Amino acid sequence: MYYWFMLFLAIITEVASTSFMKMASGSNPVLGYTLMAVLISISYFFLSQAVRKIPLAIAYTMWEGLGLLLISLMSWHFFDETFSNNKLMAMALLMTGMVLMNLGEKLSEKRESEIKERTFTERELQSCRTTCN
């Protein structure tokens, strides 16, 4: 649970960092760039903690995918940017991709577990055959 919380913090700080790009390109560039740099550094720290237990492909997919979704929602809400049908379709595909990545990882972990169990059982049988004969 701790590692998923670290991933959540990485996503939130990445979204906050990206949102300061607007400030960096406008009214207060020094403050905007400073906040952007500090927050993205913190985000990478949290991401590095998350990938200790969460597979890198899953963590990065969630970090980037949810980050993009949240940034899109923030830009719509705070900066009055519009959502076209293409953007909505892209967001739906992005969410589908994240779900498929997670399902694929779960299936992969299950297969690996089954293979380990099968290998262990085959070793036990081989050991028994050697001992019994």
mmCIF file of C-alpha atoms in Angstrom:
data_model
loop_
_atom_site.group_PDB
_atom_site.id
_atom_site.type_symbol
_atom_site.label_atom_id
_atom_site.label_comp_id
_atom_site.label_asym_id
_atom_site.label_seq_id
_atom_site.Cartn_x
_atom_site.Cartn_y
_atom_site.Cartn_z
ATOM 1 C CA MET A 1 0.000 0.000 0.000
ATOM 2 C CA TYR A 2 2.899 2.333 0.827
ATOM 3 C CA TYR A 3 4.280 2.061 -2.716
ATOM 4 C CA TRP A 4 0.917 2.860 -4.297
ATOM 5 C CA PHE A 5 0.699 5.897 -2.018
ATOM 6 C CA MET A 6 4.151 6.960 -3.237
ATOM 7 C CA LEU A 7 2.892 6.596 -6.820
ATOM 8 C CA PHE A 8 -0.161 8.700 -5.969
ATOM 9 C CA LEU A 9 2.102 11.423 -4.540
ATOM 10 C CA ALA A 10 4.301 11.232 -7.647
ATOM 11 C CA ILE A 11 1.262 11.776 -9.859
ATOM 12 C CA ILE A 12 -0.049 14.702 -7.799
ATOM 13 C CA THR A 13 3.322 16.483 -7.690
ATOM 14 C CA GLU A 14 3.846 15.895 -11.429
ATOM 15 C CA VAL A 15 0.458 17.450 -12.186
ATOM 16 C CA ALA A 16 1.219 20.400 -9.898
ATOM 17 C CA SER A 17 4.614 20.848 -11.567
ATOM 18 C CA THR A 18 3.140 20.843 -15.033
ATOM 19 C CA SER A 19 0.450 23.322 -14.041
ATOM 20 C CA PHE A 20 3.163 25.840 -13.127
ATOM 21 C CA MET A 21 4.267 25.872 -16.770
ATOM 22 C CA LYS A 22 1.487 28.366 -17.386
ATOM 23 C CA MET A 23 2.960 30.659 -14.724
ATOM 24 C CA ALA A 24 6.482 30.139 -16.099
ATOM 25 C CA SER A 25 5.362 31.187 -19.563
ATOM 26 C CA GLY A 26 3.458 34.199 -18.338
ATOM 27 C CA SER A 27 3.288 36.525 -15.378
ATOM 28 C CA ASN A 28 6.072 35.244 -13.113
ATOM 29 C CA PRO A 29 8.606 33.099 -14.999
ATOM 30 C CA VAL A 30 11.213 32.828 -12.218
ATOM 31 C CA LEU A 31 8.710 31.591 -9.646
ATOM 32 C CA GLY A 32 7.004 29.362 -12.221
ATOM 33 C CA TYR A 33 10.231 27.668 -13.332
ATOM 34 C CA THR A 34 11.420 27.309 -9.743
ATOM 35 C CA LEU A 35 8.196 25.661 -8.586
ATOM 36 C CA MET A 36 8.147 23.514 -11.708
ATOM 37 C CA ALA A 37 11.706 22.258 -11.113
ATOM 38 C CA VAL A 38 11.197 21.586 -7.409
ATOM 39 C CA LEU A 39 7.897 19.755 -7.867
ATOM 40 C CA ILE A 40 9.060 17.593 -10.781
ATOM 41 C CA SER A 41 12.131 16.618 -8.736
ATOM 42 C CA ILE A 42 9.894 15.632 -5.838
ATOM 43 C CA SER A 43 7.665 13.732 -8.251
ATOM 44 C CA TYR A 44 10.609 11.715 -9.561
ATOM 45 C CA PHE A 45 11.670 10.968 -5.990
ATOM 46 C CA PHE A 46 8.205 9.594 -5.178
ATOM 47 C CA LEU A 47 8.178 7.643 -8.453
ATOM 48 C CA SER A 48 11.557 6.112 -7.614
ATOM 49 C CA GLN A 49 10.136 4.965 -4.278
ATOM 50 C CA ALA A 50 7.070 3.478 -5.956
ATOM 51 C CA VAL A 51 9.070 1.394 -8.436
ATOM 52 C CA ARG A 52 10.760 -0.451 -5.583
ATOM 53 C CA LYS A 53 7.731 -2.774 -5.523
ATOM 54 C CA ILE A 54 5.499 -1.705 -8.418
ATOM 55 C CA PRO A 55 6.775 -2.834 -11.831
ATOM 56 C CA LEU A 56 8.313 0.081 -13.724
ATOM 57 C CA ALA A 57 6.033 -0.334 -16.751
ATOM 58 C CA ILE A 58 2.943 -0.155 -14.542
ATOM 59 C CA ALA A 59 4.185 2.720 -12.379
ATOM 60 C CA TYR A 60 5.266 4.809 -15.350
ATOM 61 C CA THR A 61 2.050 4.107 -17.246
ATOM 62 C CA MET A 62 -0.033 5.181 -14.268
ATOM 63 C CA TRP A 63 2.200 8.199 -13.553
ATOM 64 C CA GLU A 64 2.098 9.462 -17.112
ATOM 65 C CA GLY A 65 -1.465 8.391 -17.957
ATOM 66 C CA LEU A 66 -3.226 9.679 -14.863
ATOM 67 C CA GLY A 67 -1.010 12.754 -14.986
ATOM 68 C CA LEU A 68 -2.183 13.513 -18.521
ATOM 69 C CA LEU A 69 -5.809 12.999 -17.572
ATOM 70 C CA LEU A 70 -5.568 15.241 -14.517
ATOM 71 C CA ILE A 71 -3.624 17.926 -16.386
ATOM 72 C CA SER A 72 -6.272 17.902 -19.101
ATOM 73 C CA LEU A 73 -8.997 18.345 -16.509
ATOM 74 C CA MET A 74 -7.064 21.130 -14.766
ATOM 75 C CA SER A 75 -6.434 22.958 -18.026
ATOM 76 C CA TRP A 76 -10.138 22.767 -18.813
ATOM 77 C CA HIS A 77 -11.206 23.909 -15.336
ATOM 78 C CA PHE A 78 -8.589 26.569 -14.524
ATOM 79 C CA PHE A 79 -7.393 27.761 -17.921
ATOM 80 C CA ASP A 80 -10.649 27.475 -19.920
ATOM 81 C CA GLU A 81 -9.134 25.128 -22.491
ATOM 82 C CA THR A 82 -11.626 23.176 -24.552
ATOM 83 C CA PHE A 83 -12.232 19.475 -24.987
ATOM 84 C CA SER A 84 -12.699 18.382 -28.571
ATOM 85 C CA ASN A 85 -14.114 14.997 -29.523
ATOM 86 C CA ASN A 86 -10.584 13.942 -30.457
ATOM 87 C CA LYS A 87 -9.286 14.846 -26.986
ATOM 88 C CA LEU A 88 -12.107 12.926 -25.335
ATOM 89 C CA MET A 89 -11.422 9.896 -27.555
ATOM 90 C CA ALA A 90 -7.715 10.081 -26.751
ATOM 91 C CA MET A 91 -8.479 10.224 -23.022
ATOM 92 C CA ALA A 92 -10.775 7.202 -23.295
ATOM 93 C CA LEU A 93 -8.064 5.286 -25.169
ATOM 94 C CA LEU A 94 -5.509 6.323 -22.573
ATOM 95 C CA MET A 95 -7.686 5.002 -19.761
ATOM 96 C CA THR A 96 -8.269 1.773 -21.692
ATOM 97 C CA GLY A 97 -4.518 1.387 -22.138
ATOM 98 C CA MET A 98 -3.899 1.847 -18.413
ATOM 99 C CA VAL A 99 -6.511 -0.782 -17.544
ATOM 100 C CA LEU A 100 -5.047 -3.216 -20.090
ATOM 101 C CA MET A 101 -1.508 -2.657 -18.770
ATOM 102 C CA ASN A 102 -2.656 -3.424 -15.224
ATOM 103 C CA LEU A 103 -4.615 -6.504 -16.299
ATOM 104 C CA GLY A 104 -1.678 -7.731 -18.347
ATOM 105 C CA GLU A 105 0.644 -7.375 -15.370
ATOM 106 C CA LYS A 106 -1.756 -9.239 -13.089
ATOM 107 C CA LEU A 107 -2.056 -12.094 -15.606
ATOM 108 C CA SER A 108 1.706 -12.206 -15.995
ATOM 109 C CA GLU A 109 2.207 -12.411 -12.220
ATOM 110 C CA LYS A 110 -0.379 -15.194 -12.007
ATOM 111 C CA ARG A 111 1.360 -17.203 -14.757
ATOM 112 C CA GLU A 112 4.750 -16.786 -13.088
ATOM 113 C CA SER A 113 3.282 -18.002 -9.803
ATOM 114 C CA GLU A 114 1.742 -21.047 -11.488
ATOM 115 C CA ILE A 115 5.026 -21.879 -13.233
ATOM 116 C CA LYS A 116 6.927 -21.669 -9.923
ATOM 117 C CA GLU A 117 4.379 -23.968 -8.270
ATOM 118 C CA ARG A 118 4.569 -26.440 -11.142
ATOM 119 C CA THR A 119 8.380 -26.423 -11.103
ATOM 120 C CA PHE A 120 8.431 -26.999 -7.361
ATOM 121 C CA THR A 121 6.009 -29.935 -7.679
ATOM 122 C CA GLU A 122 8.084 -31.482 -10.482
ATOM 123 C CA ARG A 123 11.227 -31.229 -8.321
ATOM 124 C CA GLU A 124 9.407 -32.931 -5.458
ATOM 125 C CA LEU A 125 8.336 -35.763 -7.796
ATOM 126 C CA GLN A 126 11.857 -36.163 -9.138
ATOM 127 C CA SER A 127 13.238 -36.228 -5.591
ATOM 128 C CA CYS A 128 10.671 -38.842 -4.583
ATOM 129 C CA ARG A 129 11.469 -40.989 -7.625
ATOM 130 C CA THR A 130 15.155 -40.872 -6.807
ATOM 131 C CA THR A 131 14.572 -41.727 -3.149
ATOM 132 C CA CYS A 132 11.959 -44.402 -3.813
ATOM 133 C CA ASN A 133 14.063 -46.260 -6.398
#
